[in-house]
mmCIF file of C-alpha atoms in Angstrom:
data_model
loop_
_atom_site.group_PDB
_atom_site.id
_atom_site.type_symbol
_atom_site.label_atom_id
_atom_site.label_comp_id
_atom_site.label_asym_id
_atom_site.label_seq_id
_atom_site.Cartn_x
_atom_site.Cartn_y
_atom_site.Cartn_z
ATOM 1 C CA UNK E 187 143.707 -72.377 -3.142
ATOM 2 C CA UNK E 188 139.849 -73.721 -3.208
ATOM 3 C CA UNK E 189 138.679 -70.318 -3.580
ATOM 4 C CA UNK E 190 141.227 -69.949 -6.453
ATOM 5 C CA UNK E 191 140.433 -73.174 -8.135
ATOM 6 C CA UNK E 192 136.719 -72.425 -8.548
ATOM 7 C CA UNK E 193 136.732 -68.916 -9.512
ATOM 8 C CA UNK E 194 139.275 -70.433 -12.323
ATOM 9 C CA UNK E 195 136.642 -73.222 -13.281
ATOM 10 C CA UNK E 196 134.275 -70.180 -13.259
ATOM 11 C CA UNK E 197 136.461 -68.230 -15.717
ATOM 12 C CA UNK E 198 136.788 -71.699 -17.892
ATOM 13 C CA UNK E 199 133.202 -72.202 -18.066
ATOM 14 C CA UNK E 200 132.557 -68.526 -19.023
ATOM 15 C CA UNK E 201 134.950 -68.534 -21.954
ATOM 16 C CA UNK E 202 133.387 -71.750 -23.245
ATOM 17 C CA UNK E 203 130.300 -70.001 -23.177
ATOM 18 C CA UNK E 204 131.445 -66.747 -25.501
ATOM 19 C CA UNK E 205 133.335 -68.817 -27.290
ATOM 20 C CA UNK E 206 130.780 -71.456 -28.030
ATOM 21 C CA UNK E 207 128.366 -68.599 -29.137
ATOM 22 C CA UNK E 208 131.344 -67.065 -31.712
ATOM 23 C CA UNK E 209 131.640 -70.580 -33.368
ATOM 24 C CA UNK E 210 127.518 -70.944 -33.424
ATOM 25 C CA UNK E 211 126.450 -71.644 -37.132
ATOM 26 C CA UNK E 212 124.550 -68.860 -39.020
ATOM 27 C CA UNK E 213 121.266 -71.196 -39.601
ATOM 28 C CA UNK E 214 120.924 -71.506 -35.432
ATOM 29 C CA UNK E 215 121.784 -68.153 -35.342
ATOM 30 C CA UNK E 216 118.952 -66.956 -37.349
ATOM 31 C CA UNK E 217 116.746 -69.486 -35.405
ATOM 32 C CA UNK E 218 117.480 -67.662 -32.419
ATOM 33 C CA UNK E 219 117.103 -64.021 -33.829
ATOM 34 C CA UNK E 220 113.534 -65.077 -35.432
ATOM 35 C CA UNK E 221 113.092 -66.618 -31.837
ATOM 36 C CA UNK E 222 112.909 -63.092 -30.447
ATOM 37 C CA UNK E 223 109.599 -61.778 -30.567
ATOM 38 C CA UNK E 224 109.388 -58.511 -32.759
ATOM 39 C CA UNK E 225 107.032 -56.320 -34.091
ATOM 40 C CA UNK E 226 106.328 -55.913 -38.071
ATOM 41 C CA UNK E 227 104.549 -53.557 -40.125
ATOM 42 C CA UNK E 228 102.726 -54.553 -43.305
ATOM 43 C CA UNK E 229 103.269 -52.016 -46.397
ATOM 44 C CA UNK E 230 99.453 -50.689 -47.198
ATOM 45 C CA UNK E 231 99.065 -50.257 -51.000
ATOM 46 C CA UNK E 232 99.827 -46.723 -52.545
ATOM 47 C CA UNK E 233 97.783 -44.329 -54.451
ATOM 48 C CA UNK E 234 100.348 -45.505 -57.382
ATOM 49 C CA UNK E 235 99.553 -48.944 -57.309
ATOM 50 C CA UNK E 236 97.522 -50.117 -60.605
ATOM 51 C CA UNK E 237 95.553 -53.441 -61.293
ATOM 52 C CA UNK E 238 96.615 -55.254 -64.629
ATOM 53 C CA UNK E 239 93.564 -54.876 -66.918
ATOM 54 C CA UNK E 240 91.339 -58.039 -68.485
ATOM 55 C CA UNK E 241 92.143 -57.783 -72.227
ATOM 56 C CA UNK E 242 88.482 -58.618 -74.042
ATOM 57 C CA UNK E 243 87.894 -60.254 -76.761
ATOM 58 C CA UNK E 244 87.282 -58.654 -80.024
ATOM 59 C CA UNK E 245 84.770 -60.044 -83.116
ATOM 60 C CA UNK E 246 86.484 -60.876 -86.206
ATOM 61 C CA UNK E 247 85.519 -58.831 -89.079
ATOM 62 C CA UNK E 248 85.468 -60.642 -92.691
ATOM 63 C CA UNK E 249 87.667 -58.440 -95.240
ATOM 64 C CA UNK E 250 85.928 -58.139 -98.006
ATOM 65 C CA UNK E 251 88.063 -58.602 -101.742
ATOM 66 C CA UNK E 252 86.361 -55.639 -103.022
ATOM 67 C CA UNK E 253 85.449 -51.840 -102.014
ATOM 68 C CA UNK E 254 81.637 -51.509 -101.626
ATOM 69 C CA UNK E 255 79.650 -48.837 -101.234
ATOM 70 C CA UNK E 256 75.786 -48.391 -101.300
ATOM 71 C CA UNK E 257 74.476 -45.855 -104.144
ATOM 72 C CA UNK E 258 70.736 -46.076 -105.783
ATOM 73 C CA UNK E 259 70.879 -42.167 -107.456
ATOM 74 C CA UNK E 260 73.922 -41.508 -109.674
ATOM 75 C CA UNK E 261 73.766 -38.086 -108.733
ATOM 76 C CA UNK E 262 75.759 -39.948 -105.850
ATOM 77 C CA UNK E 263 78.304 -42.152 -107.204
ATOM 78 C CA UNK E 264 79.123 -40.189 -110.268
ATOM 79 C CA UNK E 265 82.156 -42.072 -111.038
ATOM 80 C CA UNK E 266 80.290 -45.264 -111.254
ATOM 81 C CA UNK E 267 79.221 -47.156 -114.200
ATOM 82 C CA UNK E 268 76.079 -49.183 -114.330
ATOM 83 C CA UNK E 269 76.076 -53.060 -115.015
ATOM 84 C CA UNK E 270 74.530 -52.762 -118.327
ATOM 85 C CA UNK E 271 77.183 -51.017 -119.834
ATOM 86 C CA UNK E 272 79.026 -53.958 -119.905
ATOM 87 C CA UNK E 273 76.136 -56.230 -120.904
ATOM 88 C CA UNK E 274 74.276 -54.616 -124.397
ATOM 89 C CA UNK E 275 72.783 -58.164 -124.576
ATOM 90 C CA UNK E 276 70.818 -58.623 -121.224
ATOM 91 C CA UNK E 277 71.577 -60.225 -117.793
ATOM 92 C CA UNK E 278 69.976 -63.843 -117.181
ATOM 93 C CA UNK E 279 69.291 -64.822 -113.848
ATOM 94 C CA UNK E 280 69.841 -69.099 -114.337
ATOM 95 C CA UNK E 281 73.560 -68.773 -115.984
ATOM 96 C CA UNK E 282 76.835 -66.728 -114.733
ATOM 97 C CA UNK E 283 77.240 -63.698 -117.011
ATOM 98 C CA UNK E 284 81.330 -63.096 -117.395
ATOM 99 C CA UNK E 285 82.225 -59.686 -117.790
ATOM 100 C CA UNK E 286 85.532 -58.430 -118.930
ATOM 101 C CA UNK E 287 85.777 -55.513 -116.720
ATOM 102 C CA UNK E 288 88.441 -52.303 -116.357
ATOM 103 C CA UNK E 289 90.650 -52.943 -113.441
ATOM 104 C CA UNK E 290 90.338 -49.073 -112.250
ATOM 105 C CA UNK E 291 86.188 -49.580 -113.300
ATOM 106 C CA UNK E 292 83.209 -49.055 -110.506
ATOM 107 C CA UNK E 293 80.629 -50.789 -111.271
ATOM 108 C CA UNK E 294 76.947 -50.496 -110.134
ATOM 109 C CA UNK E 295 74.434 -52.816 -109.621
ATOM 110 C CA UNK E 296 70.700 -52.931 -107.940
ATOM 111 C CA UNK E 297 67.942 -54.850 -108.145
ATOM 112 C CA UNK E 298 65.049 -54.570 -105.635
ATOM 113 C CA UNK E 299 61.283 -54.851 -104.483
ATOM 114 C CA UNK E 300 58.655 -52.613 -105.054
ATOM 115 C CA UNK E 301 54.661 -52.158 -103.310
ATOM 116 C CA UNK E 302 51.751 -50.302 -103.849
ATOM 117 C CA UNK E 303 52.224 -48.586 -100.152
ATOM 118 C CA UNK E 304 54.001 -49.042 -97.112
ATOM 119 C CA UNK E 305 51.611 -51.181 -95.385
ATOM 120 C CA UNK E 306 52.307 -53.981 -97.889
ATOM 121 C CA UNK E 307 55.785 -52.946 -98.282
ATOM 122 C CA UNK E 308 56.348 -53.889 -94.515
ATOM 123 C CA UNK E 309 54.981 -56.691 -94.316
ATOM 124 C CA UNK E 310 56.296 -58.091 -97.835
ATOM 125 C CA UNK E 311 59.983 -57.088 -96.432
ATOM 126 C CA UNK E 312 59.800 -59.715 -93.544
ATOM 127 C CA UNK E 313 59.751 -62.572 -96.055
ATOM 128 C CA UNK E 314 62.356 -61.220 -98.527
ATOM 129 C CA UNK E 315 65.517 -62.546 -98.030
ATOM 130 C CA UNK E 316 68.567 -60.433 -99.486
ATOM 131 C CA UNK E 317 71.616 -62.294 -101.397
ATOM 132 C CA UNK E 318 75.100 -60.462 -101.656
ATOM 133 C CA UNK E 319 78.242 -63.045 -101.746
ATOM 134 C CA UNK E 320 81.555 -62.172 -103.414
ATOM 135 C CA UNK E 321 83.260 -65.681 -104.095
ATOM 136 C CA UNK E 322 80.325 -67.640 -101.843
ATOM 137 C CA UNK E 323 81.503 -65.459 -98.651
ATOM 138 C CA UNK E 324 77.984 -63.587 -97.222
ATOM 139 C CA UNK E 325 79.093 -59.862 -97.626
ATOM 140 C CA UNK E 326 75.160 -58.912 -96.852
ATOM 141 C CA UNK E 327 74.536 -56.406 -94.216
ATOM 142 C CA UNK E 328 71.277 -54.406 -93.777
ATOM 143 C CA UNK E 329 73.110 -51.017 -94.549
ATOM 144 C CA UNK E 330 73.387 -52.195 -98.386
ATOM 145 C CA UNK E 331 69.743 -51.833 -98.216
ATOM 146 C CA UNK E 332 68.625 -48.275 -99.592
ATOM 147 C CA UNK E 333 64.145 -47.195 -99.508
ATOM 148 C CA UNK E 334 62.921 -44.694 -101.656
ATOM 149 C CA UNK E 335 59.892 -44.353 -103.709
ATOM 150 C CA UNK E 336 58.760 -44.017 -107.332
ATOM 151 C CA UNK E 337 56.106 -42.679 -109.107
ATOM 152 C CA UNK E 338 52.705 -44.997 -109.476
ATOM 153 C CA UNK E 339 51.823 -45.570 -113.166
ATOM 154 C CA UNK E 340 48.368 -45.491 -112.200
ATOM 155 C CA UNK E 341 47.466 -42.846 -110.048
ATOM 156 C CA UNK E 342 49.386 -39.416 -110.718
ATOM 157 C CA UNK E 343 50.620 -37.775 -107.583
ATOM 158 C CA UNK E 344 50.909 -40.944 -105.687
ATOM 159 C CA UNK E 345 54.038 -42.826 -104.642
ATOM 160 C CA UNK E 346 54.773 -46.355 -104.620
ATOM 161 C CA UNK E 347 57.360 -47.570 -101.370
ATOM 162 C CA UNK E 348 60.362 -49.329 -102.937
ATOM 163 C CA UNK E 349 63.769 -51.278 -101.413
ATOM 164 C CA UNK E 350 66.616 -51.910 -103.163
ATOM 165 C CA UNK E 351 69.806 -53.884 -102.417
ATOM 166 C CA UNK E 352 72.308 -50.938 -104.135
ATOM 167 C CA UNK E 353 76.005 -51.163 -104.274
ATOM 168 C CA UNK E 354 79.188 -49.597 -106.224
ATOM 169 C CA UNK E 355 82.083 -51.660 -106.456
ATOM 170 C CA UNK E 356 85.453 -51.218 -106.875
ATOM 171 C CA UNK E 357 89.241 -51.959 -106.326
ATOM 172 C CA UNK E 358 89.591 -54.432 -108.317
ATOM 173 C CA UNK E 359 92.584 -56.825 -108.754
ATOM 174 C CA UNK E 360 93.970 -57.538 -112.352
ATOM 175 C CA UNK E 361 93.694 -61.313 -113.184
ATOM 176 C CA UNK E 362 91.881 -62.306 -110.492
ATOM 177 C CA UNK E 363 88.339 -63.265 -110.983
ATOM 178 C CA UNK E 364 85.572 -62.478 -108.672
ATOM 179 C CA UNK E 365 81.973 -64.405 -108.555
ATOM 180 C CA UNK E 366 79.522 -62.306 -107.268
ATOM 181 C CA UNK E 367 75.833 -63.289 -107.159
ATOM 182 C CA UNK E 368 73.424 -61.043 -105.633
ATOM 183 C CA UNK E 369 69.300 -60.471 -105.313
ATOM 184 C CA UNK E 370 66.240 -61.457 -103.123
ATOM 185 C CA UNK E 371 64.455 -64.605 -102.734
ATOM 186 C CA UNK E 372 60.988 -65.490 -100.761
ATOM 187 C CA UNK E 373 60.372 -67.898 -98.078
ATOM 188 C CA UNK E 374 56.939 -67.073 -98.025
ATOM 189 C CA UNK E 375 54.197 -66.059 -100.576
ATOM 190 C CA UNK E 376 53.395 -62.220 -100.488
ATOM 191 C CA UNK E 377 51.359 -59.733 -101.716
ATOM 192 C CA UNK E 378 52.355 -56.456 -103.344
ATOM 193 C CA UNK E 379 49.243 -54.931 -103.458
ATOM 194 C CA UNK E 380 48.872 -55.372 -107.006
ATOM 195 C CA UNK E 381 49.377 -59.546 -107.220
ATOM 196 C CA UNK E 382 50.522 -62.257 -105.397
ATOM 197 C CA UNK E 383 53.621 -63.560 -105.310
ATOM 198 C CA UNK E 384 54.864 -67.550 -105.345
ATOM 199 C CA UNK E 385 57.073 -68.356 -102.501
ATOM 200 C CA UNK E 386 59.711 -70.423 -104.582
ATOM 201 C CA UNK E 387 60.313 -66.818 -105.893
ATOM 202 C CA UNK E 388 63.386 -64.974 -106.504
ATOM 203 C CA UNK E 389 65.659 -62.718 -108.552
ATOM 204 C CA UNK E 390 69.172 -63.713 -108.064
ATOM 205 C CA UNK E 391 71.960 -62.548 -110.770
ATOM 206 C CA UNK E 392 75.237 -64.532 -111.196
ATOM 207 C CA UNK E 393 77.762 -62.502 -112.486
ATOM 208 C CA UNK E 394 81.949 -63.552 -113.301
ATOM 209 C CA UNK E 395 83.728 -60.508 -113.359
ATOM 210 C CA UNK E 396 87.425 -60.511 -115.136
ATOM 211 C CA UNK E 397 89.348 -57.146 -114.552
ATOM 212 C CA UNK E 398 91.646 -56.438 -117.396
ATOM 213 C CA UNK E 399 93.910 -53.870 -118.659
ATOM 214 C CA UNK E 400 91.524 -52.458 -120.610
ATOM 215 C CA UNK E 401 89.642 -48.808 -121.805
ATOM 216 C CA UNK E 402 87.514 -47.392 -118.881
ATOM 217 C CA UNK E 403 83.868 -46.594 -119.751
ATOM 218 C CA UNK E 404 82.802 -42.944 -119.182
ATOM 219 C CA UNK E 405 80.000 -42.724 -116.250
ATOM 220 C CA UNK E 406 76.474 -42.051 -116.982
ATOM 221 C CA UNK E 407 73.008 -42.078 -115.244
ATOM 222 C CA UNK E 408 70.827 -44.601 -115.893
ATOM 223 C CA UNK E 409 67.157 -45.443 -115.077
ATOM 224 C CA UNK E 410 65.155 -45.042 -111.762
ATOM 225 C CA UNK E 411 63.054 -48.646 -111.176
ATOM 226 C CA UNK E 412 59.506 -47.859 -112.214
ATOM 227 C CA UNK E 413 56.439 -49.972 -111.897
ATOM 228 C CA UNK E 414 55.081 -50.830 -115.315
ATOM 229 C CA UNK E 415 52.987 -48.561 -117.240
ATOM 230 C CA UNK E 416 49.477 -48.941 -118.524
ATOM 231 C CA UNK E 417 48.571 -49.077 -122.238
ATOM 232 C CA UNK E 418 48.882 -45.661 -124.025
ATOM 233 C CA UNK E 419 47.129 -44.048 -127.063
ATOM 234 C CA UNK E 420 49.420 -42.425 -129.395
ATOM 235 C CA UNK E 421 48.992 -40.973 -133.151
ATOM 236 C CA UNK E 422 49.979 -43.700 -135.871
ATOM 237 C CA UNK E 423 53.065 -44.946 -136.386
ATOM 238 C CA UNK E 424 55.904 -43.652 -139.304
ATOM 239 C CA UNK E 425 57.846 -46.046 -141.388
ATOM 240 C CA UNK E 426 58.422 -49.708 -139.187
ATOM 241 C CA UNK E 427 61.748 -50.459 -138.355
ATOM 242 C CA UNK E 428 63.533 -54.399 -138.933
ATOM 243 C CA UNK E 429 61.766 -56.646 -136.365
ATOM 244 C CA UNK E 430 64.095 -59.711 -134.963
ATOM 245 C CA UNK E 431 62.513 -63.457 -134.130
ATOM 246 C CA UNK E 432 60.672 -65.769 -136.005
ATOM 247 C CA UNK E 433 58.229 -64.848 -139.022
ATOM 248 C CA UNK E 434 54.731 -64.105 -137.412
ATOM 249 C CA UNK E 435 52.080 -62.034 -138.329
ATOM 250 C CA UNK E 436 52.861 -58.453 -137.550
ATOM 251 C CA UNK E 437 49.748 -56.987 -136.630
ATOM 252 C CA UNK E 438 50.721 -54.499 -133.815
ATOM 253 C CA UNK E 439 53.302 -51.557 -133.315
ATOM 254 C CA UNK E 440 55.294 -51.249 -129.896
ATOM 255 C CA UNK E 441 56.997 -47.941 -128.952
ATOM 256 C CA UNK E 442 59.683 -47.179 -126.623
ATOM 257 C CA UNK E 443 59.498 -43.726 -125.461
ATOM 258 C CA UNK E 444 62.254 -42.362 -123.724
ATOM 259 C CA UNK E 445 61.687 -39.084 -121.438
ATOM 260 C CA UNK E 446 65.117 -39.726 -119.807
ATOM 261 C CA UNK E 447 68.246 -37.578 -119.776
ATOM 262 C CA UNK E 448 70.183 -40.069 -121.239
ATOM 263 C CA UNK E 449 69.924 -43.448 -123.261
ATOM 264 C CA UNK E 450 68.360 -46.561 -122.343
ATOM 265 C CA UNK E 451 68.310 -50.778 -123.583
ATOM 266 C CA UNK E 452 64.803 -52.310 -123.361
ATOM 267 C CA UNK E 453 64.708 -55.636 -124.508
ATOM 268 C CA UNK E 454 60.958 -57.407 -124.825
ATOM 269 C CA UNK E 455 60.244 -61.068 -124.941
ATOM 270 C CA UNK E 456 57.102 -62.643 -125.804
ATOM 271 C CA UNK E 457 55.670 -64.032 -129.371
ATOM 272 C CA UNK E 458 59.242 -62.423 -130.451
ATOM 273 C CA UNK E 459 62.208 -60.667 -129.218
ATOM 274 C CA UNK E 460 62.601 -57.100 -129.746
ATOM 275 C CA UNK E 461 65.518 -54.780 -128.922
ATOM 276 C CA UNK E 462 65.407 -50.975 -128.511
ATOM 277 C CA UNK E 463 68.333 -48.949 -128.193
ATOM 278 C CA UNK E 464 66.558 -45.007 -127.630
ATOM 279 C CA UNK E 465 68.679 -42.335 -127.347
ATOM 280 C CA UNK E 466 67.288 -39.441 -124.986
ATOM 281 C CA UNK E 467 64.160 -37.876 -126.530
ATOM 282 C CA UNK E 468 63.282 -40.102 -129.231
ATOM 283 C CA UNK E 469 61.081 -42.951 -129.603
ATOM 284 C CA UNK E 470 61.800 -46.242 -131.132
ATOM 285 C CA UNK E 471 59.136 -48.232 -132.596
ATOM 286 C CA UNK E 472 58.865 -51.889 -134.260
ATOM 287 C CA UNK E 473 55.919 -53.971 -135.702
ATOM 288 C CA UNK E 474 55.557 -56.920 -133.590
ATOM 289 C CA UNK E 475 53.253 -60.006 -133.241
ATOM 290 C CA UNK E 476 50.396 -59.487 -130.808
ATOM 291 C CA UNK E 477 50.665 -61.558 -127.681
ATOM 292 C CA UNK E 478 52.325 -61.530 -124.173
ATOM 293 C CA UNK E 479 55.840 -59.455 -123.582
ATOM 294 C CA UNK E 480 57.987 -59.316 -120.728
ATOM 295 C CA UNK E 481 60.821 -56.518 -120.955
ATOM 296 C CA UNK E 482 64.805 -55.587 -119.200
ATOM 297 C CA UNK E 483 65.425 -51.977 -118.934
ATOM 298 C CA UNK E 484 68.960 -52.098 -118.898
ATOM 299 C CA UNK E 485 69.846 -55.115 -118.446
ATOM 300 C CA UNK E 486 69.180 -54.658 -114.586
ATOM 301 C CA UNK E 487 64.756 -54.124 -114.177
ATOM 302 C CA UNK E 488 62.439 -56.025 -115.264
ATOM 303 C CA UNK E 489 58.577 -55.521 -116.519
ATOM 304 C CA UNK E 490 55.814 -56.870 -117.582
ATOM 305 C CA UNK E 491 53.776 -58.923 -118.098
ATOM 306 C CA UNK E 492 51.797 -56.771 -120.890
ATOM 307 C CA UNK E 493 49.375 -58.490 -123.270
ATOM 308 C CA UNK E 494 49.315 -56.911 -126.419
ATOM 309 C CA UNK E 495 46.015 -57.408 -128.919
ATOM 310 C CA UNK E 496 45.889 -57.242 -132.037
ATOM 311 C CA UNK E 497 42.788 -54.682 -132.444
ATOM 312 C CA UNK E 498 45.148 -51.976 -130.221
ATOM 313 C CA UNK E 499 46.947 -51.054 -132.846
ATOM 314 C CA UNK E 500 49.633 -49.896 -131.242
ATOM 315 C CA UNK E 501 51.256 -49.439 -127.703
ATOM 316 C CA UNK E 502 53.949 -47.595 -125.608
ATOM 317 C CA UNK E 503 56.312 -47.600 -123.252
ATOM 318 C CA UNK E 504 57.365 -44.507 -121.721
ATOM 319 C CA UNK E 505 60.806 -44.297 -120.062
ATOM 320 C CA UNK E 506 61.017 -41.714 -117.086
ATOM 321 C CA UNK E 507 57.510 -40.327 -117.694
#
């Protein structure tokens, strides 16, 4: 019966024990399974396995209103029609000159710097500073910059170095106007090679352009920048034309000889104003008052200054000699 007894207390304490391990909670469970030391194998990365790229910053371009393009020859921008087509009268540097423009127009414009060689031409170019805003945003990059030369009034066969801030624009928007000013100023005095210039100097135009629904003008080429010319002798002049300004003693004859493929405006200044409109190969002459003239060609380049005595008798200025 002992025996008996404690192999039944053995069989008791044995079913406790399975039994006890059925009812065992799933959290103690897992305690004891993690318990059990085990081996593990970490996943090495793939061939397939990317990295997420850095995205980099990116410089914010200005859009300009208009479309721009550089152009000096018109052989170039043939469907472009020079700025004094739409002023007959002139362009003034100290005002805004409005222009009632085409909507479907381009327009060119230039104005630029010219030196008796390159060595001055260098040097004179690291104290000009270039202006080109379109409603008082900067617009002015170096690649609006076009060099060429021209032919020295002086010497013949030699060339004088020129640089010239040269632009077409178009794509315009009707009713909205545009402000555009555009030029060179110094912050420095420099020499051309044939004077010196002030450093408070500058040629800066102003202009208000207002497209419209209005006739387009028909392109035509206008006048390469020349430095002035030197006093000529020609034969005597025919019958004067009008003269314009005040009453003065008319006691000289200026000429406007044009050479050029097509026409030209050359407006002098001086003792009196004087207009020329010369169609291609013809000359235009007026009695004027002896004294000091400046001149536009086009509205666009300017000349001068020329003194002009009395005992000359007469003088000329050649267009595209």
């Amino acid at each position: 019966m002992k025996d008996k007894s404690i192999v039944f207390i053995g069989f008791v304490i044995v079913f406790l024990v399975i039994s006890s391990c059925s009812l065992m909670p799933q959290a103690l469970k897992n305690m004891v399974v993690l318990a059990t030391p085990t081996s593990t194998i970490s996943p090495l990365p793939t061939q397939a396995s990317t990295t997420t790229p850095t995205l980099t910053a990116t410089k914010k371009v200005k859009q300009a209103p208009l479309e721009i393009s550089t152009c000096l020859d018109d052989v170039d921008c043939p469907e472009a029609v020079n700025l004094a087509a739409f002023l007959p009268d002139g362009i003034e540097r100290n005002t805004t000159n409005e222009i009632n423009l085409p909507f479907d127009q381009t327009i060119k414009l230039s104005t630029g710097w010219i030196a008796k060689d390159q060595q001055h031409m260098d040097e004179n170019m690291e104290h000009i500073k270039w202006v080109f805003t379109i409603d008082d945003q900067d617009f002015f990059t170096e690649d609006l910059l076009v060099s060429g030369e021209v032919d020295d009034k002086e010497e013949v066969g030699l060339k004088n170095p020129g640089t010239w801030i040269a632009v077409t624009l178009s794509d315009w928007e009707i009713g909205k106007p545009y402000y555009i000013r555009y030029g060179f100023y110094l912050d420095e005095a420099i020499d051309d090679g044939w004077s010196l210039s002030d450093a408070d100097y500058s040629s800066i135009y102003t202009l208000l352009v207002k497209p419209a629904k209005i006739p387009t003008i028909t392109p035509g080429p206008t006048i390469t920048n020349t430095p002035q010319p030197k006093p000529e002798v020609t034969k005597a002049p025919v019958l004067p034309t009008a003269t314009q300004g005040a009453p003065l003693v008319l006691n000289i004859t200026l000429k406007v000889e044009n050479k050029c493929s097509d026409a030209h405006v050359v407006v002098f200044s001086g003792p009196m104003r004087l207009k020329y409109s010369v169609a291609p190969g013809q000359t235009v002459e007026y009695q004027a008052a002896a004294g000091t003239y400046t001149w536009k060609i086009d509205n666009a380049y300017d000349g001068g200054p020329q003194t002009l005595d009395a005992s000359m008798g007469w003088w000329t200025y050649t267009l595209c000699q």
